[in-house]
Coordinates of C-alpha atoms in Angstrom, one line a residue:
Chain A
X1 CA 10.5 -53.1 4.1
X2 CA 14.0 -54.4 3.6
X3 CA 14.2 -53.5 0.0
X4 CA 16.9 -51.0 -0.1
X5 CA 18.7 -52.6 -3.0
X6 CA 15.5 -53.1 -4.9
X7 CA 13.3 -50.4 -6.4
X8 CA 9.6 -50.6 -6.7
X9 CA 8.2 -48.8 -9.7
X10 CA 4.8 -47.3 -9.8
X11 CA 3.2 -50.4 -11.4
X12 CA 4.6 -52.5 -8.7
X13 CA 7.5 -54.2 -10.6
X14 CA 10.5 -54.8 -8.4
X15 CA 13.8 -54.0 -10.0
X16 CA 16.1 -56.4 -8.3
X17 CA 19.6 -55.7 -7.2
X18 CA 20.1 -52.1 -8.3
X19 CA 23.7 -51.7 -7.4
X20 CA 25.0 -48.7 -5.5
X21 CA 28.6 -48.1 -4.7
X22 CA 28.9 -49.0 -1.0
X23 CA 30.2 -45.6 0.1
X24 CA 27.4 -43.7 -1.6
X25 CA 24.6 -46.0 -0.7
X26 CA 24.0 -45.0 2.9
X27 CA 23.9 -41.2 2.3
X28 CA 22.0 -41.5 -0.9
X29 CA 19.6 -44.3 0.3
X30 CA 16.0 -43.7 0.4
X31 CA 15.9 -44.5 4.0
X32 CA 18.4 -42.0 5.1
X33 CA 17.3 -39.1 2.9
X34 CA 14.4 -37.9 5.1
X35 CA 16.7 -37.7 8.1
X36 CA 19.2 -35.6 6.1
X37 CA 16.2 -33.3 5.2
X38 CA 15.1 -32.9 8.8
X39 CA 18.6 -32.7 10.4
X40 CA 18.9 -28.9 10.3
X41 CA 15.5 -28.7 11.9
X42 CA 16.5 -31.0 14.7
X43 CA 19.7 -29.1 15.4
X44 CA 17.7 -25.8 15.6
X45 CA 15.0 -27.4 17.6
X46 CA 17.3 -28.7 20.3
X47 CA 19.5 -25.6 20.3
X48 CA 16.9 -22.8 20.1
X49 CA 13.8 -24.4 21.6
X50 CA 14.4 -27.5 23.7
X51 CA 17.5 -26.1 25.5
X52 CA 16.1 -22.6 26.2
X53 CA 12.8 -24.0 27.6
X54 CA 14.6 -26.4 29.9
X55 CA 17.0 -23.7 30.9
X56 CA 14.2 -21.2 31.6
X57 CA 12.6 -23.7 33.9
X58 CA 15.9 -24.3 35.7
X59 CA 16.6 -20.6 36.0
X60 CA 13.2 -20.0 37.6
X61 CA 14.4 -21.9 40.6
X62 CA 17.7 -20.0 40.9
X63 CA 19.0 -16.7 42.1
X64 CA 21.3 -15.4 39.5
X65 CA 23.9 -12.8 40.5
X66 CA 27.1 -12.0 38.6
X67 CA 29.5 -14.8 39.4
X68 CA 27.3 -16.8 41.6
X69 CA 24.2 -18.9 41.0
X70 CA 22.3 -20.7 43.7
X71 CA 19.1 -22.7 43.9
X72 CA 16.5 -21.1 46.0
X73 CA 13.6 -23.5 45.5
X74 CA 10.2 -21.9 44.9
X75 CA 11.2 -18.4 46.2
X76 CA 10.9 -16.8 42.8
X77 CA 7.4 -18.2 42.4
X78 CA 6.5 -17.1 45.9
X79 CA 7.5 -13.5 44.9
X80 CA 4.9 -13.6 42.2
X81 CA 2.2 -13.0 44.7
X82 CA 2.5 -9.2 44.6
X83 CA 0.3 -6.4 43.3
X84 CA 2.4 -5.7 40.3
X85 CA 2.1 -9.2 39.0
X86 CA -1.7 -9.2 39.7
X87 CA -1.9 -5.9 37.7
X88 CA 0.0 -7.4 34.8
X89 CA -2.1 -10.5 34.8
X90 CA -5.3 -8.4 35.0
X91 CA -4.3 -6.1 32.1
X92 CA -3.3 -9.0 30.0
X93 CA -6.5 -11.0 30.7
X94 CA -8.7 -8.0 30.0
X95 CA -6.9 -7.2 26.8
X96 CA -7.2 -10.8 25.6
X97 CA -10.9 -10.8 26.5
X98 CA -11.6 -7.7 24.5
X99 CA -9.6 -8.8 21.4
X100 CA -11.6 -12.0 21.3
X101 CA -14.9 -10.2 21.7
X102 CA -14.0 -7.9 18.8
X103 CA -11.8 -9.9 16.5
X104 CA -14.1 -12.9 16.0
X105 CA -17.6 -11.6 15.3
X106 CA -16.7 -8.5 13.3
X107 CA -14.4 -10.2 10.8
X108 CA -16.9 -13.0 10.5
X109 CA -19.7 -10.6 9.5
X110 CA -17.4 -8.8 7.1
X111 CA -16.4 -12.1 5.5
X112 CA -20.0 -13.2 5.1
X113 CA -20.9 -10.0 3.4
X114 CA -17.9 -10.2 1.1
X115 CA -18.9 -13.8 0.3
X116 CA -22.5 -12.9 -0.8
X117 CA -23.4 -12.9 -4.5
X118 CA -24.9 -9.4 -4.2
X119 CA -21.7 -7.7 -3.0
X120 CA -19.6 -5.9 -5.6
X121 CA -15.9 -4.9 -5.8
X122 CA -15.0 -7.8 -3.5
X123 CA -11.3 -7.9 -4.2
X124 CA -11.0 -4.1 -3.7
X125 CA -12.6 -4.3 -0.3
X126 CA -10.7 -7.3 0.7
X127 CA -7.4 -5.7 -0.2
X128 CA -8.1 -2.4 1.5
X129 CA -9.3 -3.9 4.7
X130 CA -6.2 -6.2 4.7
X131 CA -3.7 -3.3 4.3
X132 CA -3.4 -2.4 8.1
X133 CA -2.0 -5.9 8.7
X134 CA 1.0 -5.0 6.6
X135 CA 2.1 -2.3 9.1
X136 CA 4.2 -3.1 12.1
X137 CA 2.8 -2.5 15.6
X138 CA 5.2 0.4 15.9
X139 CA 4.1 2.2 12.8
X140 CA 0.5 1.6 13.8
X141 CA 1.4 2.9 17.3
X142 CA 2.9 6.1 15.8
X143 CA -0.4 6.6 14.0
X144 CA -2.5 5.9 17.1
X145 CA -0.4 8.1 19.3
X146 CA -0.8 11.0 16.9
X147 CA -4.5 10.5 16.3
X148 CA -5.2 10.1 20.0
X149 CA -2.8 12.8 21.2
X150 CA -3.7 14.8 24.2
X151 CA -4.1 18.1 22.4
X152 CA -7.7 19.3 21.7
X153 CA -7.0 19.6 18.0
X154 CA -5.8 16.0 17.5
X155 CA -8.1 13.9 15.4
X156 CA -9.9 11.9 18.2
X157 CA -10.4 14.9 20.5
X158 CA -11.6 17.2 17.7
X159 CA -14.1 14.5 16.8
X160 CA -15.3 14.4 20.4
X161 CA -15.5 18.2 20.7
X162 CA -17.5 18.3 17.4
X163 CA -20.2 16.3 19.3
X164 CA -19.8 18.5 22.3
X165 CA -17.7 16.2 24.5
X166 CA -14.6 17.2 26.5
X167 CA -11.1 16.3 25.4
X168 CA -9.8 13.0 26.8
X169 CA -6.3 12.2 28.0
X170 CA -6.3 9.0 26.1
X171 CA -2.9 7.6 27.3
X172 CA -3.2 8.6 30.9
X173 CA -5.9 6.5 32.3
X174 CA -6.4 2.8 32.5
X175 CA -9.7 2.4 30.6
X176 CA -8.8 4.6 27.7
X177 CA -5.4 3.1 27.4
X178 CA -7.0 -0.3 27.2
X179 CA -9.2 1.1 24.5
X180 CA -6.2 2.3 22.6
X181 CA -4.3 -1.1 22.9
X182 CA -7.4 -3.1 21.9
X183 CA -8.1 -0.7 19.1
X184 CA -4.6 -0.9 17.8
X185 CA -4.7 -4.7 17.8
X186 CA -8.1 -4.8 16.2
X187 CA -7.1 -2.3 13.5
X188 CA -4.1 -4.5 12.5
X189 CA -5.8 -7.9 12.8
X190 CA -9.3 -7.3 11.4
X191 CA -8.2 -8.0 7.8
X192 CA -6.2 -11.1 8.6
X193 CA -9.1 -12.7 10.5
X194 CA -11.5 -11.7 7.8
X195 CA -9.3 -13.6 5.3
X196 CA -9.3 -16.6 7.5
X197 CA -13.1 -16.6 7.7
X198 CA -13.4 -16.0 3.9
X199 CA -11.3 -19.0 3.3
X200 CA -13.5 -21.1 5.5
X201 CA -16.6 -19.8 3.7
X202 CA -15.2 -20.5 0.3
X203 CA -14.5 -24.1 1.3
X204 CA -18.2 -24.8 2.0
X205 CA -19.5 -26.8 -1.0
X206 CA -22.1 -24.8 -2.9
X207 CA -24.2 -28.0 -3.3
X208 CA -24.9 -27.9 0.4
X209 CA -26.8 -24.7 0.1
X210 CA -28.5 -25.8 -3.1
X211 CA -29.7 -29.0 -1.4
X212 CA -30.9 -27.0 1.6
X213 CA -32.8 -24.6 -0.6
X214 CA -34.6 -27.6 -2.3
X215 CA -35.6 -28.8 1.2
X216 CA -37.1 -25.3 1.8
X217 CA -34.5 -23.9 4.2
X218 CA -34.5 -20.1 4.7
X219 CA -31.4 -17.9 5.0
X220 CA -31.3 -18.3 8.8
X221 CA -31.6 -22.1 8.7
X222 CA -28.8 -22.3 6.1
X223 CA -26.6 -20.1 8.3
X224 CA -27.4 -22.1 11.4
X225 CA -27.0 -25.5 10.0
X226 CA -24.5 -25.2 7.2
X227 CA -22.3 -22.1 7.6
X228 CA -21.7 -22.3 11.4
X229 CA -20.7 -26.0 11.5
X230 CA -18.5 -25.6 8.5
X231 CA -16.8 -22.6 9.9
X232 CA -16.0 -24.3 13.2
X233 CA -12.4 -25.4 12.4
X234 CA -11.5 -21.9 11.2
X235 CA -13.2 -20.3 14.2
X236 CA -11.3 -22.6 16.6
X237 CA -8.1 -21.6 14.8
X238 CA -8.8 -17.9 15.0
X239 CA -9.8 -18.2 18.6
X240 CA -6.6 -20.1 19.4
X241 CA -4.2 -17.6 17.8
X242 CA -6.1 -14.6 19.3
X243 CA -5.9 -16.2 22.8
X244 CA -2.2 -16.9 22.5
X245 CA -1.4 -13.6 21.0
X246 CA -3.4 -11.9 23.7
X247 CA -1.4 -13.4 26.5
X248 CA 1.9 -12.8 24.7
X249 CA 1.0 -9.1 24.1
X250 CA 3.9 -6.7 24.5
X251 CA 4.3 -4.4 21.6
X252 CA 0.8 -2.9 21.8
X253 CA 1.6 -1.7 25.3
X254 CA 5.2 -0.8 24.5
X255 CA 4.3 1.8 21.8
X256 CA 2.2 3.8 24.3
X257 CA 4.3 3.6 27.5
X258 CA 7.4 1.5 26.7
X259 CA 8.0 -0.4 29.9
X260 CA 7.1 1.9 32.7
X261 CA 3.6 3.4 32.8
X262 CA 1.9 5.4 35.6
X263 CA 0.3 3.0 38.0
X264 CA 1.3 0.1 35.7
X265 CA -1.8 0.7 33.6
X266 CA 0.1 -0.5 30.5
X267 CA 2.0 -3.4 32.2
X268 CA 1.5 -6.9 30.6
X269 CA 3.0 -10.3 31.6
X270 CA 5.7 -10.1 28.9
X271 CA 6.3 -6.5 29.8
X272 CA 6.8 -7.5 33.4
X273 CA 9.2 -10.3 32.3
X274 CA 11.2 -7.9 30.2
X275 CA 11.3 -5.3 33.0
X276 CA 12.5 -7.7 35.6
X277 CA 15.0 -9.5 33.4
X278 CA 16.5 -6.7 31.4
X279 CA 16.0 -3.6 33.5
X280 CA 16.5 -5.1 37.0
X281 CA 18.7 -8.0 35.9
X282 CA 16.4 -10.4 37.8
X283 CA 16.9 -13.4 35.5
X284 CA 15.6 -16.0 37.9
X285 CA 12.4 -14.0 38.7
X286 CA 12.0 -13.1 35.1
X287 CA 12.1 -16.8 34.2
X288 CA 9.5 -17.6 36.9
X289 CA 7.2 -15.1 35.2
X290 CA 7.9 -16.8 31.8
X291 CA 7.2 -20.3 33.1
X292 CA 4.0 -19.0 34.7
X293 CA 3.0 -17.5 31.3
X294 CA 3.7 -20.9 29.7
X295 CA 1.5 -22.7 32.2
X296 CA -1.3 -20.2 31.8
X297 CA -1.2 -20.4 28.0
X298 CA -1.0 -24.2 28.1
X299 CA -4.0 -24.5 30.5
X300 CA -6.1 -22.0 28.6
X301 CA -5.3 -23.6 25.3
X302 CA -6.2 -27.0 26.7
X303 CA -9.5 -25.8 28.1
X304 CA -10.4 -24.0 25.0
X305 CA -9.6 -27.0 22.8
X306 CA -11.7 -29.2 25.1
X307 CA -14.7 -26.9 25.1
X308 CA -14.7 -26.3 21.4
X309 CA -14.0 -29.9 20.6
X310 CA -11.0 -29.5 18.4
X311 CA -10.9 -31.7 15.3
X312 CA -8.6 -30.9 12.5
X313 CA -10.8 -32.3 9.9
X314 CA -14.2 -31.1 11.3
X315 CA -15.0 -29.2 8.1
X316 CA -14.2 -31.9 5.6
Chain B
X1 CA -38.8 -5.5 -12.1
X2 CA -39.3 -4.7 -8.4
X3 CA -37.3 -7.8 -7.5
X4 CA -34.4 -6.5 -9.5
X5 CA -34.7 -3.2 -7.7
X6 CA -34.7 -4.9 -4.4
X7 CA -31.5 -6.7 -5.3
X8 CA -29.9 -3.5 -6.3
X9 CA -30.9 -1.8 -3.1
X10 CA -29.4 -4.7 -1.2
X11 CA -26.1 -4.3 -3.0
X12 CA -26.0 -0.6 -2.2
X13 CA -26.7 -1.3 1.4
X14 CA -23.9 -3.9 1.6
X15 CA -21.5 -1.5 -0.1
X16 CA -22.4 1.3 2.3
X17 CA -22.0 -1.1 5.3
X18 CA -18.6 -2.3 4.1
X19 CA -17.5 1.3 3.6
X20 CA -17.1 1.7 7.3
X21 CA -14.4 -0.9 7.9
X22 CA -12.8 0.2 4.6
X23 CA -12.5 3.8 5.9
X24 CA -11.3 2.7 9.3
X25 CA -8.6 0.6 7.7
X26 CA -7.3 3.1 5.1
X27 CA -7.9 6.5 6.7
X28 CA -5.2 6.4 9.4
X29 CA -2.5 5.5 6.8
X30 CA -3.7 8.3 4.6
X31 CA -3.6 10.7 7.5
X32 CA -0.1 9.6 8.4
X33 CA 1.0 10.1 4.8
X34 CA -0.5 13.6 4.7
X35 CA 1.0 14.4 8.1
X36 CA 4.5 13.5 6.8
X37 CA 4.2 16.4 4.4
X38 CA 3.7 18.9 7.2
X39 CA 6.5 20.5 9.4
X40 CA 7.0 18.5 12.5
X41 CA 6.4 21.6 14.8
X42 CA 2.9 21.8 13.4
X43 CA 2.2 18.1 14.3
X44 CA 3.6 18.5 17.8
X45 CA 1.4 21.4 18.5
X46 CA -1.9 20.2 17.0
X47 CA -1.6 16.4 16.8
X48 CA -2.7 14.5 13.8
X49 CA -5.7 16.1 12.1
X50 CA -7.1 16.0 8.6
X51 CA -7.4 19.7 7.9
X52 CA -6.0 20.1 4.4
X53 CA -3.4 22.8 4.7
X54 CA -1.8 22.8 1.3
X55 CA 0.3 25.9 2.1
X56 CA 2.2 23.9 4.7
X57 CA 2.9 20.9 2.5
X58 CA 6.5 20.1 1.5
X59 CA 8.8 17.2 1.1
X60 CA 11.2 18.6 3.7
X61 CA 10.9 15.7 6.1
X62 CA 11.9 13.3 3.3
X63 CA 14.8 15.3 2.2
X64 CA 15.9 15.4 5.8
X65 CA 15.8 11.6 5.9
X66 CA 18.0 11.5 2.8
X67 CA 20.5 14.0 4.1
X68 CA 20.9 14.5 7.9
X69 CA 18.8 11.6 9.1
X70 CA 21.5 9.2 7.9
X71 CA 20.9 6.7 10.7
X72 CA 17.5 6.0 9.2
X73 CA 19.3 4.5 6.2
X74 CA 21.3 2.2 8.4
X75 CA 18.0 1.0 9.9
X76 CA 16.5 0.5 6.4
X77 CA 19.6 -1.5 5.3
X78 CA 19.6 -3.6 8.5
X79 CA 15.9 -4.4 8.1
X80 CA 16.5 -5.5 4.5
X81 CA 19.5 -7.7 5.3
X82 CA 17.9 -9.3 8.3
X83 CA 14.6 -9.9 6.5
X84 CA 16.3 -11.3 3.4
X85 CA 18.5 -13.8 5.2
X86 CA 16.0 -15.0 7.7
X87 CA 13.4 -15.4 5.0
X88 CA 15.7 -17.3 2.6
X89 CA 17.1 -19.6 5.3
X90 CA 13.6 -20.2 6.8
X91 CA 12.3 -21.1 3.4
X92 CA 15.2 -23.6 2.7
X93 CA 15.0 -25.4 6.0
X94 CA 11.2 -25.4 6.4
X95 CA 10.7 -26.6 2.9
X96 CA 13.1 -29.5 3.5
X97 CA 11.3 -30.6 6.6
X98 CA 7.8 -30.1 5.2
X99 CA 8.8 -32.0 2.0
X100 CA 10.3 -35.0 3.8
X101 CA 7.3 -35.2 6.2
X102 CA 5.0 -35.4 3.2
X103 CA 7.0 -37.6 0.8
X104 CA 8.7 -40.2 3.0
X105 CA 7.6 -42.6 5.6
X106 CA 10.3 -42.9 8.2
X107 CA 10.8 -43.9 11.9
X108 CA 10.3 -40.9 14.1
X109 CA 8.1 -39.1 11.6
X110 CA 5.3 -38.7 14.2
X111 CA 7.7 -37.3 16.7
X112 CA 9.0 -34.6 14.3
X113 CA 5.4 -33.6 13.4
X114 CA 4.7 -33.4 17.1
X115 CA 7.8 -31.2 17.7
X116 CA 6.6 -28.8 14.9
X117 CA 3.2 -28.5 16.6
X118 CA 4.9 -28.0 20.0
X119 CA 7.0 -25.1 18.7
X120 CA 3.8 -23.4 17.5
X121 CA 2.5 -23.6 21.1
X122 CA 5.6 -22.3 22.9
X123 CA 5.5 -18.5 23.2
X124 CA 8.8 -17.1 22.0
X125 CA 8.9 -14.7 24.9
X126 CA 9.7 -17.6 27.2
X127 CA 12.8 -18.7 25.2
X128 CA 14.1 -15.1 25.3
X129 CA 16.3 -15.2 28.4
X130 CA 18.3 -18.4 27.7
X131 CA 18.5 -17.4 24.1
X132 CA 20.0 -14.1 25.1
X133 CA 22.6 -15.8 27.3
X134 CA 23.3 -18.1 24.4
X135 CA 23.9 -15.1 22.1
X136 CA 26.3 -13.6 24.7
X137 CA 28.1 -17.0 24.7
X138 CA 28.2 -17.1 20.9
X139 CA 29.3 -13.5 20.8
X140 CA 26.2 -12.8 18.6
X141 CA 24.8 -9.9 20.6
X142 CA 24.4 -6.8 18.4
X143 CA 25.0 -8.8 15.2
X144 CA 22.8 -9.8 12.3
X145 CA 23.4 -13.4 13.0
X146 CA 22.0 -13.0 16.5
X147 CA 18.7 -11.8 15.2
X148 CA 18.5 -14.2 12.3
X149 CA 19.6 -17.5 13.9
X150 CA 16.5 -18.3 16.0
X151 CA 14.2 -17.3 13.1
X152 CA 15.4 -19.8 10.6
X153 CA 12.8 -22.4 11.6
X154 CA 9.2 -21.5 11.2
X155 CA 6.6 -24.0 12.3
X156 CA 3.8 -22.4 10.1
X157 CA 6.1 -22.6 7.1
X158 CA 6.9 -26.3 7.8
X159 CA 3.2 -27.0 8.0
X160 CA 2.5 -25.1 4.8
X161 CA 5.2 -26.9 2.9
X162 CA 4.0 -30.3 4.2
X163 CA 0.5 -29.6 3.0
X164 CA 1.7 -28.3 -0.3
X165 CA 4.1 -31.3 -0.9
X166 CA 1.3 -33.8 -0.2
X167 CA -0.1 -32.7 -3.6
X168 CA 3.1 -33.4 -5.5
X169 CA 3.1 -36.3 -7.9
X170 CA 4.9 -39.2 -6.2
X171 CA 5.2 -41.1 -9.5
X172 CA 7.8 -38.6 -10.6
X173 CA 9.9 -39.7 -7.7
X174 CA 9.9 -43.3 -8.8
X175 CA 10.7 -42.6 -12.4
X176 CA 13.5 -40.3 -11.4
X177 CA 14.9 -43.0 -9.2
X178 CA 14.9 -45.4 -12.1
X179 CA 16.8 -42.8 -14.2
X180 CA 19.4 -42.8 -11.5
X181 CA 18.5 -39.6 -9.8
X182 CA 19.4 -39.3 -6.1
X183 CA 16.9 -38.4 -3.4
X184 CA 18.5 -34.9 -3.2
X185 CA 18.5 -34.6 -6.9
X186 CA 14.8 -35.4 -7.0
X187 CA 14.2 -32.6 -4.4
X188 CA 16.4 -30.0 -6.1
X189 CA 15.7 -30.7 -9.8
X190 CA 12.2 -32.1 -9.9
X191 CA 10.2 -31.0 -6.9
X192 CA 11.7 -27.6 -6.2
X193 CA 10.3 -26.1 -9.4
X194 CA 6.9 -27.6 -8.6
X195 CA 7.1 -26.0 -5.2
X196 CA 7.6 -22.5 -6.6
X197 CA 4.2 -21.1 -5.8
X198 CA 4.6 -22.3 -2.2
X199 CA 7.9 -20.6 -1.9
X200 CA 6.3 -17.4 -3.3
X201 CA 3.4 -17.4 -0.8
X202 CA 5.5 -18.4 2.2
X203 CA 8.4 -16.1 1.3
X204 CA 6.1 -13.0 1.3
X205 CA 4.6 -13.9 4.6
X206 CA 7.9 -14.7 6.3
X207 CA 9.5 -11.5 5.0
X208 CA 6.6 -9.5 6.4
X209 CA 7.0 -11.2 9.8
X210 CA 10.7 -10.5 9.8
X211 CA 10.3 -6.9 8.6
X212 CA 7.9 -6.1 11.4
X213 CA 9.5 -8.3 14.1
X214 CA 10.1 -6.4 17.3
X215 CA 10.8 -8.1 20.6
X216 CA 13.8 -10.3 19.7
X217 CA 15.7 -7.6 17.7
X218 CA 15.0 -5.2 20.6
X219 CA 16.7 -7.6 22.9
X220 CA 19.7 -8.5 20.7
X221 CA 20.5 -5.3 19.0
X222 CA 22.3 -2.5 20.9
X223 CA 24.1 0.2 18.9
X224 CA 22.1 2.8 17.1
X225 CA 23.5 1.9 13.7
X226 CA 22.6 -1.8 14.1
X227 CA 18.9 -1.3 14.8
X228 CA 16.1 -2.4 12.5
X229 CA 13.3 0.0 11.4
X230 CA 10.7 -0.9 14.1
X231 CA 13.2 -0.6 16.9
X232 CA 14.7 2.6 15.6
X233 CA 11.3 4.2 15.1
X234 CA 10.1 3.1 18.5
X235 CA 13.1 4.9 20.0
X236 CA 12.0 8.1 18.4
X237 CA 8.6 7.9 20.1
X238 CA 9.6 10.4 22.9
X239 CA 7.0 12.4 24.7
X240 CA 8.8 15.6 23.6
X241 CA 8.1 15.1 19.9
X242 CA 11.5 16.4 18.9
X243 CA 12.0 13.6 16.4
X244 CA 8.6 13.8 14.7
X245 CA 10.1 14.7 11.3
X246 CA 12.1 11.5 11.1
X247 CA 9.4 9.5 12.9
X248 CA 6.5 10.2 10.6
X249 CA 8.2 10.2 7.2
X250 CA 10.3 7.2 8.4
X251 CA 7.1 5.4 9.3
X252 CA 5.6 6.1 5.9
X253 CA 8.7 4.8 4.1
X254 CA 8.6 1.7 6.3
X255 CA 5.1 0.7 5.2
X256 CA 5.2 1.9 1.6
X257 CA 7.5 -0.8 0.1
X258 CA 5.3 -3.5 1.7
X259 CA 2.1 -2.0 0.4
X260 CA 3.6 -1.8 -3.1
X261 CA 4.6 -5.5 -3.0
X262 CA 1.1 -6.3 -1.6
X263 CA -0.6 -4.6 -4.5
X264 CA 1.3 -6.7 -7.0
X265 CA 1.3 -10.0 -5.1
X266 CA -2.0 -9.9 -3.4
X267 CA -2.9 -13.4 -4.4
X268 CA 0.2 -14.9 -2.7
X269 CA -0.5 -13.1 0.5
X270 CA -4.0 -14.3 0.7
X271 CA -3.0 -17.9 -0.3
X272 CA -0.3 -18.2 2.3
X273 CA -2.7 -17.0 5.1
X274 CA -5.5 -19.3 3.9
X275 CA -3.2 -22.3 4.2
X276 CA -2.9 -21.7 8.0
X277 CA -6.6 -21.3 8.6
X278 CA -7.8 -24.4 6.7
X279 CA -5.3 -26.8 8.0
X280 CA -5.0 -25.3 11.5

């Protein structure tokens, strides 16, 4: 590969001894160019990713008070064994579970319908269902809080009273708050996941179905043996981002209760981290929560990829 | 004949079925828009409902935004500045990395690719505390730079540009080199124009991320005039409902520009999302 001073053309001819001025040659050489292109990335990676991650890990073993920092071993981690942390972990896990249960099958069904030949006005439906993804969680939260307000005349409660049910204090109790948070996430993400599945469906070669039809396969067989295997990479991708987003959840809870909710019914892991670090100035303990979150996400991600047999080119 | 009818019936059933998610998706936004036309006291007392009360409708909430609700315009301006800069910078740096990963073979290439994937895995929330201390040290708390800096590398964008660059004609590189074009000249003058659709698709997606970004700006920004739209609006969500006039009309004005862009550039939105799913 020592051919810096030579150029190889497309047809393979080597142009010998192309002369560069010595000063220019290094910066402009083909060998250095890629490093120049990635240099800003490396600077940002080390400054804003590598350093902070290492520092979070170090801080999680420290007690940080104004003016004095001391190492306290695993004390911060020992403090994690408390009911508030369990509650945060429970809320986060339950939320993640429900978002996965809703945000994979429903968008898949919608994508399949939008991909059938019989369906009309596909672009219109696709666009309209995608629109909620354009809103921020906060705006979506404003809408949800108004629609699910406590008053009897608010949309959700007037709907219930129409069918003869009592009004519900949506925000005030654990189960209905979970319903609101999952509902909010589902409303915003349904369209995005639908687009992911649609893309996956459109990448299935039509000849596969035609060949199957010739072999006498019925609709169910085609779905079972062509659609599902081909959709596997997309499904793994959607599952992964839903899982990660679930454990990182913060905003969906914040719009209903900000940081402090009665009985911590709206506390999530990131909310707990934020509360300890920014409200109580417990940077060390906050970091321990962060590192625990990282470990949880890494383990879940690993298990999930093992179980689903991740392969980036499975569909091709 | 009957087969044709059956087909038609199927289509109608499918349309009816898809009408459910369509209504669930669109109705709340419509309800919010209608609510923004009503006096806020009405909203506070009755919550959001869909009774058409034409006699109550007015643009008062919007004129309030333009006159007394001045701080809203600071938020709007801040959101635009922050979104613009973080999107443009992220596009520049991510396209450079993606391009070089696709077009060159160099030592350490695998490591760079691994680092990109690693960033995708690390939850940003974990970086928050050291980053915040770093911002204090850089004196970047409560500034635009503080919000923008950590956002100028985006792993998904790098990935997208790599995939897109793999499809660029490498022969052009060779002939440009023979003509005496430098490596950077090749990127800027030959490849950049070819990457235009990629910039369009990723630009829209990154701008949307930035426009709706919440946690990091919440940590960095402090004074009322420096907040972005989501943070400012979140602050108005008090249990007393005394800010509902700004909150509701402000929320509508936050979403509206994006929906308008979406209507015109739908194809780009969908393309940029699809790139993530297929290559993920």
